[in-house]
Amino acid sequence: MGDVISVAMGNLLTPMVLFFALGFIAAQLRSDLEIPEAISKGLAIYLMASIGFQGGVKLSHAGFGLNVALSLLAAVALSFLLPFLAYFLLRATTLMKRETAAAVAAHYGSISVVTFVTATEFLNSQGIPFEGHLVAMMALMETPAIVSGLLLARRGASKDGGGLAGDNPQMSGEVLREIFVNGSVVLLVGGFLIGWTTGDRGMDAVGAFMLDPFKGVLCLFLLEMGLVASRRLRASKLGGGMVLAFGLYMPLVGALAGLCMAWLLGLSVGGATLLAVLGASASYIAVPAAMRLAVPKADPGVYVTLALAITFPFNVVIGIPVYLAAATWLFG
Amino acid sequence: MGDVISVAMGNLLTPMVLFFALGFIAAQLRSDLEIPEAISKGLAIYLMASIGFQGGVKLSHAGFGLNVALSLLAAVALSFLLPFLAYFLLRATTLMKRETAAAVAAHYGSISVVTFVTATEFLNSQGIPFEGHLVAMMALMETPAIVSGLLLARRGASKDGGGLAGDNPQMSGEVLREIFVNGSVVLLVGGFLIGWTTGDRGMDAVGAFMLDPFKGVLCLFLLEMGLVASRRLRASKLGGGMVLAFGLYMPLVGALAGLCMAWLLGLSVGGATLLAVLGASASYIAVPAAMRLAVPKADPGVYVTLALAITFPFNVVIGIPVYLAAATWLFG
Amino acid sequence: MGDVISVAMGNLLTPMVLFFALGFIAAQLRSDLEIPEAISKGLAIYLMASIGFQGGVKLSHAGFGLNVALSLLAAVALSFLLPFLAYFLLRATTLMKRETAAAVAAHYGSISVVTFVTATEFLNSQGIPFEGHLVAMMALMETPAIVSGLLLARRGASKDGGGLAGDNPQMSGEVLREIFVNGSVVLLVGGFLIGWTTGDRGMDAVGAFMLDPFKGVLCLFLLEMGLVASRRLRASKLGGGMVLAFGLYMPLVGALAGLCMAWLLGLSVGGATLLAVLGASASYIAVPAAMRLAVPKADPGVYVTLALAITFPFNVVIGIPVYLAAATWLFG
Amino acid sequence: METFKKKRVEIILEQPMVRPMLHLIEKLGVTGYTMLPHLSGKGHTGERGETDLSGALANAMIIVITSQDQAHRLMEQGLKLLTDRTGIIYMSDVEVARDQHF
Amino acid sequence: METFKKKRVEIILEQPMVRPMLHLIEKLGVTGYTMLPHLSGKGHTGERGETDLSGALANAMIIVITSQDQAHRLMEQGLKLLTDRTGIIYMSDVEVARDQHF
Amino acid sequence: METFKKKRVEIILEQPMVRPMLHLIEKLGVTGYTMLPHLSGKGHTGERGETDLSGALANAMIIVITSQDQAHRLMEQGLKLLTDRTGIIYMSDVEVARDQHF
Ligand SMILES: Nc1ncnc2c1ncn2[C@@H]1O[C@H](COP(=O)(O)O)[C@@H](O)[C@H]1O
Ligand SMILES: Nc1ncnc2c1ncn2[C@@H]1O[C@H](COP(=O)(O)O)[C@@H](O)[C@H]1O
Ligand SMILES: Nc1ncnc2c1ncn2[C@@H]1O[C@H](COP(=O)(O)O)[C@@H](O)[C@H]1O
Ligand code: NA
Ligand code: NA
Ligand code: NA
């Protein structure tokens, strides 16, 4: 127990978490500090291409086997199923409208790349290894939750008529695009395949860019995340303590689901921690645009705020070491 | 022969070419993956400053002699003369309008920095050395072709009256600026002179930025190039197979001209390969703006598409190893 | 003396100063070379976070003691007091309007991060150590001068009635924000605290990003500064030789004040050089926006041009080695 | 110089809806449009702007110069496309010199 | 389609003044605005644009669709806020379909 | 508040032509303009936007508030400058409060 606390404290004092805190505090103090939008998008692209590539190189060592294939299937299933649980919890404990609840649920089935990446660096700093295909699992968990979200919203719509934009064929095309060739999915999967194909030779060639500065770039990105989360928190009216509470307990529920799945798949402690993180984290890049298109009546103020301003900080500051502690205790 | 093929296959499986392919495929799948414009301009600036600097440092080892001076003159001549050949071929084999043919010709006399840079990294990965002043030759080949393009367009204009904007003195000033102090020329030449002046001392100071991450940055830039080329291809109507064919055979013609010149100058195998690449590649940064200003009737849909969506991918994927094979066979 | 000159010449031939010169010359030649605004803001953010972090790590070695606390106080005092001197000189030697003189004075009390950073790299290249808390002093010198500028402008206003926007409570809030939670102050102080807290462990984690490429990034940023300074110079009408002269002698006055303060604080030669640089340099990031808000009648054409196009180049090209020579002579 | 009366329709809408709206414009047979990305703003659905990373909260503006008839059609069908959504449409009179260009 | 007459007020001003101006708009009770950042331009105070690093020389535009009355009030008080400053305000007629939205 | 009638001329043109057009505006003696960079769009010459790396396919907008006479002159000579080129010009009525500023 003392160990868990010291590890958690160690997490709090990494440059990553401290830069996140810096951004968060700066925005609370109404500083005009601002990272240009093009820069934060550029940093995100770097992080996604790089983590994909790193995972692929790792898999090129371990090789692709049945257990990897099963893991990928399991990841899709986890992303698809979690929203139903989330929707049930939201409808049971809050007064949230159907459409908004469905959209929020979709976010929690999907994942947050930056939370994942922060967790991998945390594991690296603790010297805990993890399987390379976790990265591919992450990529595949990005969008199945969108489908569940649509099913949930449609179910609501058939009851109270309307609010869904899926009937317009143009709109359906847009939504399908978001599900299958979303930019972040393409980058993660593409980077992964390139890392897998080129292996160590590829890492030798581009490691000085793809690997060495990774942690530092992550710091800058977390600074931006801190600013964004904090500003979102100030602008938001979540409307009710049970909604806010959902943003804090749902990650724990998702992490638990991830740990169960990890147990079924026989992952290592590091891998189990990361799958817990995937279960626990909520999307704020891929899913919001799909929900804006497909479920216009859902309130983006609620789902963006929950994912970005409540669950993301919770996971980065508290969640990650807790999931590691749980994984160590269960599988260590 | 088997060797050539294995080298070519080796080229296909570098992270660089794979990231280009990733971008190309993503855009064909209509992914919304997008690199912010400011980021791709920033990456281009980095690549140009850095390749210039690297070339200058190399020249500081070799020293500046008569052969270097001759090479620079030859480069200017090559860029100036190639458009006449290209124009002749276009007019003989296609129905392209005079103005458009002149503008296309100007693009093929000029060069593509990214193709050159990809080729240098390919040579580096094969352990094949090349002369530092090739970089200066590249810089000087950027814009003489613009002059030839204008001469060709003016020749057309005198026959069918109009379509040229050169009479307006304001416009002439703009075009002259594009020729002499174009941003990419300034960066390449400036970086080269700084590398030459500061030599190894300079490289020690800034190599961790200018050299180490170079290949990785190039990957990200080629990802963007893949997206851009692919989207351009989808938006374009080149109007005729012979136009498309020009985009595929003209690089070979230009490469041959480059190899002849390399033989006259007595370049190494690596240097000859790069001069072939310079002959083969077509501009899509410096020349288009000049052509928009000076030859408004020329169709940018044709020249940007040919240079960016046909010739660029051809060179990066197939051309570079072929030119190396030819140079090895001729001079090796 | 011969030594000073050779050191100064050495400064002129560093990649940093040469890239600055490249930008300057390119803009004078009316090149269309342009660094996207988002990129230059991104580079500035990197430089500030990184220099803050580096300083903090240094302080974690030396420890925080009374002399550090005194130095911080002294820095605030220096920034607060210098504007009064600058205002006096401006009013005594030029016909500048009160408001504009007050605004210019505020700029010279504040500091230029890039000048400071260029000086630290110059010291590093000469192998001259300096105290880590100089970075904290820089951060604290950013904004006290704004207060002095407002006092000076108000004093003028009470005499000739109006021109100050401080009575509007909304505007006062904006100005207070600029003083206390200005983006660059937050980044510098925040980076410093993070470096201090995480120390060598933090540097190990993120040094490959925060430290290694620093000098190269600075080159690119100085290229942009050269472009900006040069374009500003061409667009400006400073209106009178004594105004221009102020931009050249005021840095010497400020440097002298810095050296006196360094003597009182017992700083090392490196530290004294840097405090001279802080005294000598003028803000062009934090102060201009505050002056636009609070002293609308002051002419931004004058204060931005003086700080950016006269004093900045003077310090980077000539000032820094001179201040080092003076510090060596006085304290060496 | 002779000028011709046209309408300038301006549509301010959320970024994810830009493509569907351009699709509608195309379908109506309007000959052109201009798009301004990366705007922020405030309206009945609250403050919007690129404050998140998804672009879901960013605004864009589409400008269309067209005939009176087309403008009315665009306004009507555009508003239908924006039902339940964030976004506004308005139009005004403009004069052009090249009647046939619009 | 029935349309309603409104005013479109456009304010071009220096970046540092955007927040105070939005504050004024809010205070007047106007229901919405749209902001376009990063513009350049030229006027009586000379050339402006993001040529420095502070943003002090950048321009922005604020667009407000509102009633005739509010538009006049905004123009009057907006001009007062811009006294001694760089910036222009002008207004024009527009038609909207949803009267109550503005 | 008293207002004065002016014209708002809007020019949408390709990025490389921005400087020549600003030169024309200056030559006509117009006192100011505002420039919006990085637009995309579609017209008779097809789709345009910053999809290449040269900027040759990007659009920009120039806004000019000026007198009726100057507006007509700008429209006429601006269209001449854009002969054979991509780009559109149109104008509309606006009201300003400071007559002498424009
Ligand atoms: N009265 C208005 N004037 C100008 N822009 C507006 C106005 N109302 C709304 N907008 C813009 O339209 C977007 C969506 O408005 P709404 O649907 O009312 O939330 C806002 O974010 C603003 O950019
Ligand atoms: N006549 C005009 N037409 C369009 N924009 C203008 C005009 N005059 C001024 N502006 C814009 O308003 C800003 C401030 O103008 P000024 O206060 O006259 O210097 C300029 O930088 C331009 O962006
Ligand atoms: N009807 C229109 N409405 C709005 N913008 C237009 C229209 N037609 C053309 N444009 C803009 O003007 C640019 C050039 O048009 P064009 O010369 O017709 O190809 C286009 O790329 C659009 O940005
Ligand atoms: Na999840
Ligand atoms: Na060529
Ligand atoms: Na100072």
PDB file of N, CA, C and O in Angstrom, chain A residues 45-46 48-50 52-54 186-195 198 202 206 209-210, chain B residues 12-26 33 215-227 316:
ATOM      1  N   ILE A  45      -0.416  14.757 -34.101  1.00  0.00           N
ATOM      2  CA  ILE A  45      -0.055  13.897 -35.230  1.00  0.00           C
ATOM      3  C   ILE A  45       1.261  13.184 -34.947  1.00  0.00           C
ATOM      4  O   ILE A  45       1.404  11.983 -35.173  1.00  0.00           O
ATOM      5  N   TYR A  46       2.230  13.941 -34.429  1.00  0.00           N
ATOM      6  CA  TYR A  46       3.506  13.324 -34.066  1.00  0.00           C
ATOM      7  C   TYR A  46       3.303  12.205 -33.060  1.00  0.00           C
ATOM      8  O   TYR A  46       3.819  11.097 -33.225  1.00  0.00           O
ATOM      9  N   MET A  48       0.732  10.402 -32.342  1.00  0.00           N
ATOM     10  CA  MET A  48       0.009   9.231 -32.852  1.00  0.00           C
ATOM     11  C   MET A  48       0.878   8.427 -33.810  1.00  0.00           C
ATOM     12  O   MET A  48       0.961   7.199 -33.706  1.00  0.00           O
ATOM     13  N   ALA A  49       1.530   9.109 -34.767  1.00  0.00           N
ATOM     14  CA  ALA A  49       2.391   8.387 -35.704  1.00  0.00           C
ATOM     15  C   ALA A  49       3.490   7.655 -34.935  1.00  0.00           C
ATOM     16  O   ALA A  49       3.825   6.509 -35.232  1.00  0.00           O
ATOM     17  N   SER A  50       4.029   8.331 -33.931  1.00  0.00           N
ATOM     18  CA  SER A  50       5.168   7.780 -33.211  1.00  0.00           C
ATOM     19  C   SER A  50       4.767   6.605 -32.327  1.00  0.00           C
ATOM     20  O   SER A  50       5.434   5.560 -32.335  1.00  0.00           O
ATOM     21  N   GLY A  52       2.245   4.667 -32.696  1.00  0.00           N
ATOM     22  CA  GLY A  52       1.922   3.575 -33.610  1.00  0.00           C
ATOM     23  C   GLY A  52       3.193   2.885 -34.077  1.00  0.00           C
ATOM     24  O   GLY A  52       3.322   1.656 -34.003  1.00  0.00           O
ATOM     25  N   PHE A  53       4.145   3.679 -34.526  1.00  0.00           N
ATOM     26  CA  PHE A  53       5.409   3.149 -35.017  1.00  0.00           C
ATOM     27  C   PHE A  53       6.132   2.341 -33.931  1.00  0.00           C
ATOM     28  O   PHE A  53       6.593   1.218 -34.167  1.00  0.00           O
ATOM     29  N   GLN A  54       6.220   2.897 -32.737  1.00  0.00           N
ATOM     30  CA  GLN A  54       6.888   2.194 -31.627  1.00  0.00           C
ATOM     31  C   GLN A  54       6.235   0.848 -31.354  1.00  0.00           C
ATOM     32  O   GLN A  54       6.914  -0.162 -31.143  1.00  0.00           O
ATOM     33  N   VAL A 186      -6.256   6.124 -38.842  1.00  0.00           N
ATOM     34  CA  VAL A 186      -5.341   5.929 -39.967  1.00  0.00           C
ATOM     35  C   VAL A 186      -3.887   6.097 -39.525  1.00  0.00           C
ATOM     36  O   VAL A 186      -3.013   5.291 -39.868  1.00  0.00           O
ATOM     37  N   LEU A 187      -3.630   7.146 -38.734  1.00  0.00           N
ATOM     38  CA  LEU A 187      -2.256   7.401 -38.283  1.00  0.00           C
ATOM     39  C   LEU A 187      -1.754   6.290 -37.374  1.00  0.00           C
ATOM     40  O   LEU A 187      -0.616   5.821 -37.515  1.00  0.00           O
ATOM     41  N   LEU A 188      -2.587   5.883 -36.423  1.00  0.00           N
ATOM     42  CA  LEU A 188      -2.160   4.858 -35.471  1.00  0.00           C
ATOM     43  C   LEU A 188      -1.931   3.533 -36.177  1.00  0.00           C
ATOM     44  O   LEU A 188      -0.879   2.897 -36.018  1.00  0.00           O
ATOM     45  N   VAL A 189      -2.914   3.122 -36.970  1.00  0.00           N
ATOM     46  CA  VAL A 189      -2.783   1.844 -37.668  1.00  0.00           C
ATOM     47  C   VAL A 189      -1.645   1.919 -38.687  1.00  0.00           C
ATOM     48  O   VAL A 189      -0.807   1.009 -38.783  1.00  0.00           O
ATOM     49  N   GLY A 190      -1.588   3.027 -39.433  1.00  0.00           N
ATOM     50  CA  GLY A 190      -0.547   3.173 -40.448  1.00  0.00           C
ATOM     51  C   GLY A 190       0.841   3.169 -39.819  1.00  0.00           C
ATOM     52  O   GLY A 190       1.739   2.450 -40.264  1.00  0.00           O
ATOM     53  N   GLY A 191       1.025   3.973 -38.763  1.00  0.00           N
ATOM     54  CA  GLY A 191       2.313   4.002 -38.089  1.00  0.00           C
ATOM     55  C   GLY A 191       2.680   2.617 -37.563  1.00  0.00           C
ATOM     56  O   GLY A 191       3.835   2.180 -37.654  1.00  0.00           O
ATOM     57  N   PHE A 192       1.673   1.929 -37.036  1.00  0.00           N
ATOM     58  CA  PHE A 192       1.899   0.582 -36.501  1.00  0.00           C
ATOM     59  C   PHE A 192       2.383  -0.367 -37.598  1.00  0.00           C
ATOM     60  O   PHE A 192       3.380  -1.083 -37.431  1.00  0.00           O
ATOM     61  N   LEU A 193       1.705  -0.342 -38.739  1.00  0.00           N
ATOM     62  CA  LEU A 193       2.091  -1.245 -39.830  1.00  0.00           C
ATOM     63  C   LEU A 193       3.485  -0.908 -40.344  1.00  0.00           C
ATOM     64  O   LEU A 193       4.282  -1.796 -40.662  1.00  0.00           O
ATOM     65  N   ILE A 194       3.803   0.378 -40.392  1.00  0.00           N
ATOM     66  CA  ILE A 194       5.135   0.773 -40.877  1.00  0.00           C
ATOM     67  C   ILE A 194       6.207   0.317 -39.884  1.00  0.00           C
ATOM     68  O   ILE A 194       7.260  -0.197 -40.272  1.00  0.00           O
ATOM     69  N   GLY A 195       5.919   0.480 -38.587  1.00  0.00           N
ATOM     70  CA  GLY A 195       6.879   0.010 -37.588  1.00  0.00           C
ATOM     71  C   GLY A 195       7.050  -1.502 -37.648  1.00  0.00           C
ATOM     72  O   GLY A 195       8.171  -2.020 -37.540  1.00  0.00           O
ATOM     73  N   THR A 198       9.098  -2.358 -40.936  1.00  0.00           N
ATOM     74  CA  THR A 198      10.502  -1.958 -41.034  1.00  0.00           C
ATOM     75  C   THR A 198      11.303  -2.377 -39.803  1.00  0.00           C
ATOM     76  O   THR A 198      12.529  -2.433 -39.873  1.00  0.00           O
ATOM     77  N   GLY A 202      14.005   0.165 -39.344  1.00  0.00           N
ATOM     78  CA  GLY A 202      13.249   1.406 -39.378  1.00  0.00           C
ATOM     79  C   GLY A 202      13.523   2.264 -38.152  1.00  0.00           C
ATOM     80  O   GLY A 202      13.694   3.485 -38.254  1.00  0.00           O
ATOM     81  N   VAL A 206      14.831   6.215 -38.044  1.00  0.00           N
ATOM     82  CA  VAL A 206      14.037   7.381 -37.639  1.00  0.00           C
ATOM     83  C   VAL A 206      13.843   7.500 -36.136  1.00  0.00           C
ATOM     84  O   VAL A 206      13.094   8.359 -35.668  1.00  0.00           O
ATOM     85  N   PHE A 209      14.009  10.767 -34.227  1.00  0.00           N
ATOM     86  CA  PHE A 209      12.846  11.648 -34.294  1.00  0.00           C
ATOM     87  C   PHE A 209      11.639  10.994 -33.636  1.00  0.00           C
ATOM     88  O   PHE A 209      10.893  11.638 -32.885  1.00  0.00           O
ATOM     89  N   MET A 210      11.431   9.721 -33.902  1.00  0.00           N
ATOM     90  CA  MET A 210      10.205   9.063 -33.461  1.00  0.00           C
ATOM     91  C   MET A 210      10.263   8.648 -31.997  1.00  0.00           C
ATOM     92  O   MET A 210       9.230   8.468 -31.367  1.00  0.00           O
TER      93      MET A 210
ATOM     94  N   LEU B  12      11.418   0.555 -51.383  1.00  0.00           N
ATOM     95  CA  LEU B  12       9.973   0.525 -51.133  1.00  0.00           C
ATOM     96  C   LEU B  12       9.654   0.282 -49.669  1.00  0.00           C
ATOM     97  O   LEU B  12       8.606   0.687 -49.182  1.00  0.00           O
ATOM     98  N   LEU B  13      10.546  -0.376 -48.960  1.00  0.00           N
ATOM     99  CA  LEU B  13      10.233  -0.714 -47.569  1.00  0.00           C
ATOM    100  C   LEU B  13      10.934   0.180 -46.557  1.00  0.00           C
ATOM    101  O   LEU B  13      11.085  -0.181 -45.397  1.00  0.00           O
ATOM    102  N   THR B  14      11.369   1.376 -46.971  1.00  0.00           N
ATOM    103  CA  THR B  14      11.870   2.332 -45.980  1.00  0.00           C
ATOM    104  C   THR B  14      10.687   3.034 -45.327  1.00  0.00           C
ATOM    105  O   THR B  14       9.628   3.177 -45.942  1.00  0.00           O
ATOM    106  N   PRO B  15      10.874   3.488 -44.081  1.00  0.00           N
ATOM    107  CA  PRO B  15       9.797   4.269 -43.451  1.00  0.00           C
ATOM    108  C   PRO B  15       9.363   5.439 -44.328  1.00  0.00           C
ATOM    109  O   PRO B  15       8.171   5.755 -44.392  1.00  0.00           O
ATOM    110  N   MET B  16      10.325   6.070 -45.022  1.00  0.00           N
ATOM    111  CA  MET B  16       9.975   7.237 -45.840  1.00  0.00           C
ATOM    112  C   MET B  16       8.930   6.909 -46.891  1.00  0.00           C
ATOM    113  O   MET B  16       7.876   7.543 -46.969  1.00  0.00           O
ATOM    114  N   VAL B  17       9.230   5.897 -47.710  1.00  0.00           N
ATOM    115  CA  VAL B  17       8.293   5.559 -48.789  1.00  0.00           C
ATOM    116  C   VAL B  17       6.986   5.025 -48.211  1.00  0.00           C
ATOM    117  O   VAL B  17       5.901   5.306 -48.735  1.00  0.00           O
ATOM    118  N   LEU B  18       7.081   4.316 -47.099  1.00  0.00           N
ATOM    119  CA  LEU B  18       5.853   3.778 -46.510  1.00  0.00           C
ATOM    120  C   LEU B  18       4.967   4.885 -45.955  1.00  0.00           C
ATOM    121  O   LEU B  18       3.740   4.819 -46.057  1.00  0.00           O
ATOM    122  N   PHE B  19       5.572   5.913 -45.373  1.00  0.00           N
ATOM    123  CA  PHE B  19       4.743   7.021 -44.894  1.00  0.00           C
ATOM    124  C   PHE B  19       4.108   7.764 -46.075  1.00  0.00           C
ATOM    125  O   PHE B  19       2.961   8.205 -45.992  1.00  0.00           O
ATOM    126  N   PHE B  20       4.861   7.888 -47.163  1.00  0.00           N
ATOM    127  CA  PHE B  20       4.258   8.480 -48.361  1.00  0.00           C
ATOM    128  C   PHE B  20       3.053   7.650 -48.810  1.00  0.00           C
ATOM    129  O   PHE B  20       1.967   8.194 -49.066  1.00  0.00           O
ATOM    130  N   ALA B  21       3.244   6.339 -48.841  1.00  0.00           N
ATOM    131  CA  ALA B  21       2.147   5.462 -49.267  1.00  0.00           C
ATOM    132  C   ALA B  21       0.958   5.589 -48.315  1.00  0.00           C
ATOM    133  O   ALA B  21      -0.200   5.602 -48.739  1.00  0.00           O
ATOM    134  N   LEU B  22       1.256   5.691 -47.018  1.00  0.00           N
ATOM    135  CA  LEU B  22       0.175   5.829 -46.035  1.00  0.00           C
ATOM    136  C   LEU B  22      -0.677   7.056 -46.345  1.00  0.00           C
ATOM    137  O   LEU B  22      -1.916   6.987 -46.369  1.00  0.00           O
ATOM    138  N   GLY B  23      -0.008   8.183 -46.594  1.00  0.00           N
ATOM    139  CA  GLY B  23      -0.753   9.392 -46.919  1.00  0.00           C
ATOM    140  C   GLY B  23      -1.564   9.216 -48.196  1.00  0.00           C
ATOM    141  O   GLY B  23      -2.734   9.617 -48.271  1.00  0.00           O
ATOM    142  N   PHE B  24      -0.933   8.604 -49.172  1.00  0.00           N
ATOM    143  CA  PHE B  24      -1.603   8.424 -50.460  1.00  0.00           C
ATOM    144  C   PHE B  24      -2.865   7.578 -50.306  1.00  0.00           C
ATOM    145  O   PHE B  24      -3.940   7.932 -50.795  1.00  0.00           O
ATOM    146  N   ILE B  25      -2.719   6.462 -49.583  1.00  0.00           N
ATOM    147  CA  ILE B  25      -3.857   5.559 -49.395  1.00  0.00           C
ATOM    148  C   ILE B  25      -4.949   6.233 -48.560  1.00  0.00           C
ATOM    149  O   ILE B  25      -6.139   6.148 -48.869  1.00  0.00           O
ATOM    150  N   ALA B  26      -4.532   6.916 -47.498  1.00  0.00           N
ATOM    151  CA  ALA B  26      -5.512   7.567 -46.626  1.00  0.00           C
ATOM    152  C   ALA B  26      -6.400   8.507 -47.441  1.00  0.00           C
ATOM    153  O   ALA B  26      -7.619   8.539 -47.263  1.00  0.00           O
ATOM    154  N   LEU B  33      -7.830  12.679 -42.442  1.00  0.00           N
ATOM    155  CA  LEU B  33      -6.485  12.988 -41.948  1.00  0.00           C
ATOM    156  C   LEU B  33      -5.951  14.230 -42.646  1.00  0.00           C
ATOM    157  O   LEU B  33      -6.005  14.349 -43.863  1.00  0.00           O
ATOM    158  N   LYS B 215      15.706  12.535 -40.903  1.00  0.00           N
ATOM    159  CA  LYS B 215      15.014  11.460 -41.605  1.00  0.00           C
ATOM    160  C   LYS B 215      13.581  11.271 -41.089  1.00  0.00           C
ATOM    161  O   LYS B 215      12.659  10.998 -41.864  1.00  0.00           O
ATOM    162  N   GLY B 216      13.417  11.415 -39.790  1.00  0.00           N
ATOM    163  CA  GLY B 216      12.088  11.269 -39.217  1.00  0.00           C
ATOM    164  C   GLY B 216      11.159  12.395 -39.651  1.00  0.00           C
ATOM    165  O   GLY B 216       9.986  12.170 -39.975  1.00  0.00           O
ATOM    166  N   VAL B 217      11.683  13.613 -39.655  1.00  0.00           N
ATOM    167  CA  VAL B 217      10.874  14.740 -40.125  1.00  0.00           C
ATOM    168  C   VAL B 217      10.474  14.509 -41.579  1.00  0.00           C
ATOM    169  O   VAL B 217       9.333  14.766 -41.977  1.00  0.00           O
ATOM    170  N   LEU B 218      11.421  13.993 -42.344  1.00  0.00           N
ATOM    171  CA  LEU B 218      11.121  13.707 -43.748  1.00  0.00           C
ATOM    172  C   LEU B 218       9.949  12.729 -43.881  1.00  0.00           C
ATOM    173  O   LEU B 218       9.095  12.881 -44.758  1.00  0.00           O
ATOM    174  N   CYS B 219       9.896  11.739 -42.989  1.00  0.00           N
ATOM    175  CA  CYS B 219       8.766  10.796 -43.005  1.00  0.00           C
ATOM    176  C   CYS B 219       7.437  11.534 -42.853  1.00  0.00           C
ATOM    177  O   CYS B 219       6.488  11.292 -43.595  1.00  0.00           O
ATOM    178  N   LEU B 220       7.382  12.412 -41.867  1.00  0.00           N
ATOM    179  CA  LEU B 220       6.144  13.135 -41.627  1.00  0.00           C
ATOM    180  C   LEU B 220       5.793  13.999 -42.833  1.00  0.00           C
ATOM    181  O   LEU B 220       4.623  14.108 -43.234  1.00  0.00           O
ATOM    182  N   PHE B 221       6.829  14.604 -43.435  1.00  0.00           N
ATOM    183  CA  PHE B 221       6.561  15.452 -44.581  1.00  0.00           C
ATOM    184  C   PHE B 221       6.086  14.623 -45.770  1.00  0.00           C
ATOM    185  O   PHE B 221       5.217  15.054 -46.539  1.00  0.00           O
ATOM    186  N   LEU B 222       6.662  13.423 -45.913  1.00  0.00           N
ATOM    187  CA  LEU B 222       6.230  12.577 -47.027  1.00  0.00           C
ATOM    188  C   LEU B 222       4.804  12.075 -46.803  1.00  0.00           C
ATOM    189  O   LEU B 222       4.052  11.864 -47.769  1.00  0.00           O
ATOM    190  N   LEU B 223       4.423  11.897 -45.551  1.00  0.00           N
ATOM    191  CA  LEU B 223       3.021  11.585 -45.255  1.00  0.00           C
ATOM    192  C   LEU B 223       2.118  12.674 -45.836  1.00  0.00           C
ATOM    193  O   LEU B 223       1.135  12.399 -46.540  1.00  0.00           O
ATOM    194  N   GLU B 224       2.486  13.919 -45.555  1.00  0.00           N
ATOM    195  CA  GLU B 224       1.722  15.048 -46.078  1.00  0.00           C
ATOM    196  C   GLU B 224       1.747  15.076 -47.604  1.00  0.00           C
ATOM    197  O   GLU B 224       0.730  15.318 -48.259  1.00  0.00           O
ATOM    198  N   MET B 225       2.922  14.810 -48.182  1.00  0.00           N
ATOM    199  CA  MET B 225       3.027  14.787 -49.645  1.00  0.00           C
ATOM    200  C   MET B 225       2.120  13.710 -50.237  1.00  0.00           C
ATOM    201  O   MET B 225       1.531  13.906 -51.305  1.00  0.00           O
ATOM    202  N   GLY B 226       2.046  12.581 -49.553  1.00  0.00           N
ATOM    203  CA  GLY B 226       1.167  11.520 -50.028  1.00  0.00           C
ATOM    204  C   GLY B 226      -0.285  11.972 -50.027  1.00  0.00           C
ATOM    205  O   GLY B 226      -1.032  11.755 -50.993  1.00  0.00           O
ATOM    206  N   LEU B 227      -0.697  12.619 -48.941  1.00  0.00           N
ATOM    207  CA  LEU B 227      -2.065  13.140 -48.870  1.00  0.00           C
ATOM    208  C   LEU B 227      -2.321  14.126 -49.998  1.00  0.00           C
ATOM    209  O   LEU B 227      -3.343  14.065 -50.695  1.00  0.00           O
ATOM    210  N   VAL B 316       9.769   9.198 -56.293  1.00  0.00           N
ATOM    211  CA  VAL B 316      10.043   8.729 -54.938  1.00  0.00           C
ATOM    212  C   VAL B 316       9.963   7.210 -54.845  1.00  0.00           C
ATOM    213  O   VAL B 316      10.770   6.570 -54.167  1.00  0.00           O
TER     214      VAL B 316
END
